[in-house]
Coordinates of C-alpha atoms in Angstrom, one line a residue:
X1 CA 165.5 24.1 124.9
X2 CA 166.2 25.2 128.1
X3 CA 169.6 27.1 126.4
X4 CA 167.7 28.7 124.2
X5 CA 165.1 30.0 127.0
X6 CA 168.6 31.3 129.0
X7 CA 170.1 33.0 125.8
X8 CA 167.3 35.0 125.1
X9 CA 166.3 35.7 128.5
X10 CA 170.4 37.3 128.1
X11 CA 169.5 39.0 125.7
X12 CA 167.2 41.8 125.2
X13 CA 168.1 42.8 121.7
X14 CA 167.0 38.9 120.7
X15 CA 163.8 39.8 122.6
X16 CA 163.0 43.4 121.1
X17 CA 163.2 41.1 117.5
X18 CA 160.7 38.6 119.1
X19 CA 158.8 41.0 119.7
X20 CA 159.0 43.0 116.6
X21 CA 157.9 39.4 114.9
X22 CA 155.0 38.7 117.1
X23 CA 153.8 42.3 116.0
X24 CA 153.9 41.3 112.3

């Protein structure tokens, strides 16, 4: 889990999409 945390914490376009989701 803790991967997953670091790759999106990388990754800003991964958390513009989480973000977009949480909208919806």
């Amino acid at each position: 889990m803790t991967n997953t945390c670091y790759m999106i914490s990388s990754s800003p376009l991964l958390l513009e999409i989480l973000k977009e989701l949480s909208y919806v």
